Amino acid sequence: MPNSKLYKGSLTTIILKLLSEQEKMYGYEITQKVKELTKGELNITEGALYPSLHKLEANGLLEVEVVKVDNRLRKYYKLTNNGTKETVNKLEELQSYLKTMQSLIGKLA
Amino acid sequence: MPNSKLYKGSLTTIILKLLSEQEKMYGYEITQKVKELTKGELNITEGALYPSLHKLEANGLLEVEVVKVDNRLRKYYKLTNNGTKETVNKLEELQSYLKTMQSLIGKLA
DNA sequence: AATTAATACCTAAAATCCTTAGGTATAGTA
DNA sequence: TACTATACCTAAGGATTTTAGGTATTAATT
């Protein structure tokens, strides 16, 4: 009934993919976007998201811009050049994994 | 160029799926079968496999039969009734996840 | 003959990534 | 006034995997 759990290791790729399509996004926006795109199937928890964003920033894949909107802070993240490169790698890796798993699991007995 | 890492949470489902197709298998055989089926894309490490098998057994999803072949031990695992039920659930869960991820990641920007 | 690779099992420490469960603060709605 | 939504955050714990060993037998290679 609830939403499927994240298979560990996929969150980073999801974040990078979204930012490759949208130029800049803030954390809360990412959680909502994923919920929307997956029709509630996948819920990114903030406890996973924020540390992940911080790590991507620390590794130089994302850069931050803090903006005040309606007296509330928003931290917009966008891909750096390295981030864009890594996105390609991570996407290929995950694609290949999904394909492999489909061929392993997908065909019915 | 090596093999893609396991996304955490998928190993159990892989084991159950293989055993739903093959009646009984032993650990080493599972690692070889996965390597073969995925053309080397996915390598199950023994450090992950054996603890996982033991846990599935402890949880009553698998049962063991020890056989001596060529003076070497083999521990054959097969699904219990509960194991068969769980296999269905796990497969549905993973299928749904793969589908969701495909729709998130799969479509090109 | 001796070493290496393959078969077959195992475990423990460390790393990784996520969930759970909090906390702060503002703004809008019941 | 209380709850919901927006928006950020962290820390403890759990689950799962990687890494790096270990034992033992048999087959292949040097």
CSV table of C-alpha atoms (C1' of nucleotides) in Angstrom, one decimal:
chain,number,residue,atom,x,y,z
A,1,MET,CA,0.0,0.0,0.0
A,2,PRO,CA,2.6,2.5,1.0
A,3,ASN,CA,5.4,3.3,-1.4
A,4,SER,CA,8.2,1.0,-2.4
A,5,LYS,CA,11.4,1.4,-0.6
A,6,LEU,CA,14.4,2.9,-2.3
A,7,TYR,CA,16.9,0.3,-3.4
A,8,LYS,CA,20.0,1.6,-1.9
A,9,GLY,CA,22.3,3.3,-4.2
A,10,SER,CA,19.7,4.8,-6.6
A,11,LEU,CA,19.0,8.1,-4.8
A,12,THR,CA,22.1,9.9,-6.0
A,13,THR,CA,21.3,9.0,-9.6
A,14,ILE,CA,17.7,10.2,-9.2
A,15,ILE,CA,18.9,13.6,-8.0
A,16,LEU,CA,21.4,14.0,-10.7
A,17,LYS,CA,18.9,13.0,-13.4
A,18,LEU,CA,16.3,15.5,-12.2
A,19,LEU,CA,18.9,18.2,-12.1
A,20,SER,CA,20.0,17.3,-15.6
A,21,GLU,CA,16.4,18.1,-16.7
A,22,GLN,CA,15.7,21.1,-14.7
A,23,GLU,CA,18.7,23.4,-14.3
A,24,LYS,CA,18.1,24.1,-10.6
A,25,MET,CA,16.0,22.6,-7.8
A,26,TYR,CA,15.8,22.8,-4.1
A,27,GLY,CA,15.5,19.9,-1.8
A,28,TYR,CA,11.9,20.0,-0.9
A,29,GLU,CA,11.1,20.5,-4.5
A,30,ILE,CA,12.9,17.3,-5.4
A,31,THR,CA,10.9,15.2,-2.9
A,32,GLN,CA,7.7,16.6,-4.4
A,33,LYS,CA,8.8,16.1,-8.0
A,34,VAL,CA,9.7,12.5,-7.4
A,35,LYS,CA,6.3,11.9,-5.7
A,36,GLU,CA,4.6,13.5,-8.6
A,37,LEU,CA,6.5,11.8,-11.3
A,38,THR,CA,6.0,8.4,-9.7
A,39,LYS,CA,2.4,9.0,-8.7
A,40,GLY,CA,3.3,8.5,-5.1
A,41,GLU,CA,5.1,5.2,-5.8
A,42,LEU,CA,8.4,6.6,-4.6
A,43,ASN,CA,8.9,8.9,-1.6
A,44,ILE,CA,12.3,10.4,-1.0
A,45,THR,CA,12.7,10.9,2.7
A,46,GLU,CA,14.3,14.1,3.8
A,47,GLY,CA,16.7,12.1,6.1
A,48,ALA,CA,18.1,10.5,3.0
A,49,LEU,CA,17.9,13.5,0.7
A,50,TYR,CA,19.7,16.3,2.5
A,51,PRO,CA,22.8,14.3,3.5
A,52,SER,CA,22.9,13.1,-0.1
A,53,LEU,CA,22.7,16.6,-1.5
A,54,HIS,CA,25.4,17.7,1.0
A,55,LYS,CA,27.7,14.9,-0.1
A,56,LEU,CA,27.2,15.7,-3.8
A,57,GLU,CA,28.1,19.3,-3.1
A,58,ALA,CA,31.1,18.3,-1.1
A,59,ASN,CA,32.2,16.1,-4.0
A,60,GLY,CA,31.9,19.0,-6.4
A,61,LEU,CA,29.0,17.6,-8.4
A,62,LEU,CA,26.5,20.2,-7.3
A,63,GLU,CA,26.7,23.8,-6.4
A,64,VAL,CA,24.4,25.8,-4.2
A,65,GLU,CA,22.6,29.1,-4.3
A,66,VAL,CA,20.7,30.2,-1.3
A,67,VAL,CA,17.6,32.3,-2.0
A,68,LYS,CA,15.0,33.8,0.3
A,69,VAL,CA,11.4,33.3,-0.9
A,70,ASP,CA,8.5,34.5,1.2
A,71,ASN,CA,10.8,34.9,4.1
A,72,ARG,CA,11.8,31.2,3.8
A,73,LEU,CA,15.1,29.9,2.8
A,74,ARG,CA,15.6,27.8,-0.3
A,75,LYS,CA,18.8,26.2,-1.3
A,76,TYR,CA,18.9,25.7,-5.0
A,77,TYR,CA,21.2,23.1,-6.3
A,78,LYS,CA,22.5,22.8,-9.8
A,79,LEU,CA,25.0,20.6,-11.6
A,80,THR,CA,28.6,21.6,-12.0
A,81,ASN,CA,30.6,20.5,-15.0
A,82,ASN,CA,31.8,17.5,-13.2
A,83,GLY,CA,28.3,16.9,-12.0
A,84,THR,CA,27.1,16.8,-15.6
A,85,LYS,CA,29.8,14.3,-16.5
A,86,GLU,CA,29.0,12.1,-13.5
A,87,THR,CA,25.3,12.2,-14.4
A,88,VAL,CA,26.1,10.5,-17.7
A,89,ASN,CA,28.1,7.8,-15.9
A,90,LYS,CA,25.6,7.2,-13.2
A,91,LEU,CA,22.7,7.0,-15.6
A,92,GLU,CA,24.5,4.5,-17.8
A,93,GLU,CA,25.3,2.4,-14.7
A,94,LEU,CA,21.7,2.4,-13.5
A,95,GLN,CA,20.3,1.8,-16.9
A,96,SER,CA,22.5,-1.2,-17.3
A,97,TYR,CA,21.6,-2.4,-13.9
A,98,LEU,CA,17.9,-2.1,-14.6
A,99,LYS,CA,18.3,-3.9,-17.8
A,100,THR,CA,20.3,-6.7,-16.2
A,101,MET,CA,17.7,-7.0,-13.4
A,102,GLN,CA,14.9,-7.1,-15.9
A,103,SER,CA,16.5,-10.0,-17.7
A,104,LEU,CA,17.2,-11.8,-14.5
A,105,ILE,CA,13.9,-11.2,-12.8
A,106,GLY,CA,11.6,-10.1,-15.5
A,107,LYS,CA,11.0,-13.2,-17.5
A,108,LEU,CA,8.4,-15.4,-15.9
A,109,ALA,CA,9.2,-18.9,-14.8
B,1,MET,CA,34.3,-2.3,-17.3
B,2,PRO,CA,34.0,-4.5,-14.2
B,3,ASN,CA,30.6,-5.5,-13.1
B,4,SER,CA,27.9,-3.3,-11.8
B,5,LYS,CA,27.4,-3.2,-8.1
B,6,LEU,CA,24.4,-4.6,-6.4
B,7,TYR,CA,21.8,-2.1,-5.5
B,8,LYS,CA,21.2,-2.9,-1.9
B,9,GLY,CA,18.1,-4.9,-1.3
B,10,SER,CA,18.0,-6.9,-4.5
B,11,LEU,CA,20.1,-9.9,-3.6
B,12,THR,CA,17.4,-11.6,-1.6
B,13,THR,CA,15.0,-11.3,-4.5
B,14,ILE,CA,17.5,-12.7,-6.9
B,15,ILE,CA,18.1,-15.8,-4.8
B,16,LEU,CA,14.4,-16.4,-4.3
B,17,LYS,CA,13.7,-16.0,-8.0
B,18,LEU,CA,16.5,-18.5,-9.0
B,19,LEU,CA,15.2,-21.0,-6.5
B,20,SER,CA,11.6,-20.6,-7.9
B,21,GLU,CA,13.0,-21.8,-11.2
B,22,GLN,CA,15.3,-24.5,-10.2
B,23,GLU,CA,14.0,-26.5,-7.2
B,24,LYS,CA,17.3,-26.6,-5.4
B,25,MET,CA,20.7,-24.9,-5.7
B,26,TYR,CA,23.8,-24.5,-3.6
B,27,GLY,CA,25.6,-21.3,-2.9
B,28,TYR,CA,28.5,-21.5,-5.3
B,29,GLU,CA,26.1,-22.6,-8.0
B,30,ILE,CA,24.1,-19.4,-7.5
B,31,THR,CA,27.1,-17.2,-8.0
B,32,GLN,CA,27.9,-19.0,-11.2
B,33,LYS,CA,24.4,-19.0,-12.4
B,34,VAL,CA,24.0,-15.3,-11.9
B,35,LYS,CA,27.3,-14.7,-13.7
B,36,GLU,CA,26.2,-16.8,-16.6
B,37,LEU,CA,22.7,-15.3,-16.9
B,38,THR,CA,24.0,-11.8,-16.8
B,39,LYS,CA,27.0,-12.5,-19.0
B,40,GLY,CA,29.3,-11.4,-16.3
B,41,GLU,CA,27.4,-8.1,-15.7
B,42,LEU,CA,26.5,-9.1,-12.1
B,43,ASN,CA,28.8,-10.8,-9.7
B,44,ILE,CA,27.4,-12.0,-6.4
B,45,THR,CA,30.1,-11.9,-3.8
B,46,GLU,CA,30.2,-14.8,-1.4
B,47,GLY,CA,30.5,-12.4,1.5
B,48,ALA,CA,27.0,-11.2,0.6
B,49,LEU,CA,25.6,-14.5,-0.5
B,50,TYR,CA,26.2,-16.8,2.4
B,51,PRO,CA,25.0,-14.5,5.1
B,52,SER,CA,21.9,-13.9,3.0
B,53,LEU,CA,21.2,-17.6,2.5
B,54,HIS,CA,21.6,-18.1,6.3
B,55,LYS,CA,19.2,-15.4,7.0
B,56,LEU,CA,16.6,-16.7,4.6
B,57,GLU,CA,16.9,-20.1,6.2
B,58,ALA,CA,16.6,-18.6,9.7
B,59,ASN,CA,13.5,-16.8,8.6
B,60,GLY,CA,12.0,-20.1,7.3
B,61,LEU,CA,12.0,-19.2,3.6
B,62,LEU,CA,14.6,-21.7,2.6
B,63,GLU,CA,15.5,-25.2,3.8
B,64,VAL,CA,18.8,-26.9,3.5
B,65,GLU,CA,20.0,-30.3,2.6
B,66,VAL,CA,23.7,-31.1,2.9
B,67,VAL,CA,25.1,-33.5,0.3
B,68,LYS,CA,28.6,-34.8,-0.1
B,69,VAL,CA,29.8,-34.7,-3.7
B,70,ASP,CA,33.3,-35.8,-4.7
B,71,ASN,CA,34.3,-35.5,-1.1
B,72,ARG,CA,33.2,-31.9,-1.0
B,73,LEU,CA,30.2,-30.5,0.9
B,74,ARG,CA,27.3,-28.9,-0.9
B,75,LYS,CA,24.5,-27.2,0.9
B,76,TYR,CA,21.4,-27.4,-1.3
B,77,TYR,CA,18.8,-24.8,-0.6
B,78,LYS,CA,15.2,-24.9,-1.7
B,79,LEU,CA,12.1,-22.8,-1.1
B,80,THR,CA,9.7,-23.7,1.7
B,81,ASN,CA,6.0,-22.9,1.4
B,82,ASN,CA,6.5,-19.6,3.0
B,83,GLY,CA,9.5,-19.0,0.8
B,84,THR,CA,7.4,-19.5,-2.3
B,85,LYS,CA,4.8,-17.0,-1.0
B,86,GLU,CA,7.5,-14.5,-0.2
B,87,THR,CA,9.0,-14.9,-3.6
B,88,VAL,CA,5.8,-13.7,-5.2
B,89,ASN,CA,5.8,-10.6,-3.0
B,90,LYS,CA,9.4,-9.8,-3.5
B,91,LEU,CA,9.2,-10.2,-7.2
B,92,GLU,CA,6.2,-7.9,-7.4
B,93,GLU,CA,7.9,-5.4,-5.3
B,94,LEU,CA,11.1,-5.4,-7.4
B,95,GLN,CA,9.2,-5.4,-10.7
B,96,SER,CA,7.3,-2.4,-9.6
B,97,TYR,CA,10.5,-0.7,-8.5
B,98,LEU,CA,12.2,-1.4,-11.8
B,99,LYS,CA,9.1,0.0,-13.6
B,100,THR,CA,9.1,3.1,-11.5
B,101,MET,CA,12.8,3.6,-12.0
B,102,GLN,CA,12.5,3.1,-15.7
B,103,SER,CA,9.9,5.8,-15.9
B,104,LEU,CA,12.0,8.1,-13.8
B,105,ILE,CA,15.3,7.5,-15.3
B,106,GLY,CA,14.6,5.8,-18.5
B,107,LYS,CA,13.2,8.6,-20.6
B,108,LEU,CA,15.9,10.7,-22.1
B,109,ALA,CA,16.0,14.4,-21.3
C,1,DA,C1',56.5,-31.7,-8.0
C,2,DA,C1',54.8,-27.5,-7.0
C,3,DT,C1',52.1,-23.8,-7.6
C,4,DT,C1',47.8,-21.9,-9.2
C,5,DA,C1',42.9,-22.0,-10.3
C,6,DA,C1',38.5,-23.8,-9.5
C,7,DT,C1',35.2,-25.7,-6.4
C,8,DA,C1',32.8,-25.1,-2.0
C,9,DC,C1',32.0,-23.5,2.3
C,10,DC,C1',32.6,-19.7,5.9
C,11,DT,C1',33.1,-15.1,8.9
C,12,DA,C1',34.3,-10.4,10.7
C,13,DA,C1',35.2,-5.6,10.0
C,14,DA,C1',34.3,-1.8,7.5
C,15,DA,C1',31.7,1.0,4.3
C,16,DT,C1',27.5,2.4,2.3
C,17,DC,C1',23.0,4.0,2.1
C,18,DC,C1',18.7,4.4,3.9
C,19,DT,C1',14.9,4.7,7.7
C,20,DT,C1',13.3,6.4,11.7
C,21,DA,C1',12.7,9.9,14.6
C,22,DG,C1',13.4,13.6,16.0
C,23,DG,C1',14.4,19.3,15.8
C,24,DT,C1',13.7,24.5,14.0
C,25,DA,C1',10.9,28.0,11.7
C,26,DT,C1',7.4,30.4,8.7
C,27,DA,C1',2.8,30.7,6.4
C,28,DG,C1',-1.6,29.2,5.3
C,29,DT,C1',-6.0,26.7,6.5
C,30,DA,C1',-9.7,24.6,9.5
D,1,DT,C1',-5.7,27.7,17.9
D,2,DA,C1',-4.2,23.8,16.1
D,3,DC,C1',-2.9,21.4,12.2
D,4,DT,C1',-0.9,21.1,7.5
D,5,DA,C1',2.4,22.5,4.1
D,6,DT,C1',6.6,24.5,3.2
D,7,DA,C1',11.7,24.4,4.0
D,8,DC,C1',15.7,23.3,6.1
D,9,DC,C1',18.5,20.1,9.3
D,10,DT,C1',20.9,16.1,12.2
D,11,DA,C1',21.8,11.8,14.8
D,12,DA,C1',21.1,7.0,15.9
D,13,DG,C1',20.1,2.8,14.2
D,14,DG,C1',19.3,-0.9,10.8
D,15,DA,C1',20.0,-3.3,6.7
D,16,DT,C1',22.8,-4.8,3.2
D,17,DT,C1',26.9,-5.1,0.7
D,18,DT,C1',32.1,-4.9,0.0
D,19,DT,C1',36.5,-6.1,1.3
D,20,DA,C1',39.5,-9.2,3.0
D,21,DG,C1',40.5,-12.7,4.9
D,22,DG,C1',40.2,-18.2,6.4
D,23,DT,C1',39.6,-23.6,5.5
D,24,DA,C1',39.7,-27.7,2.5
D,25,DT,C1',39.5,-30.6,-1.8
D,26,DT,C1',40.3,-31.4,-6.8
D,27,DA,C1',41.9,-30.1,-11.4
D,28,DA,C1',45.0,-27.7,-14.3
D,29,DT,C1',49.2,-25.5,-15.3
D,30,DT,C1',54.1,-24.6,-15.0
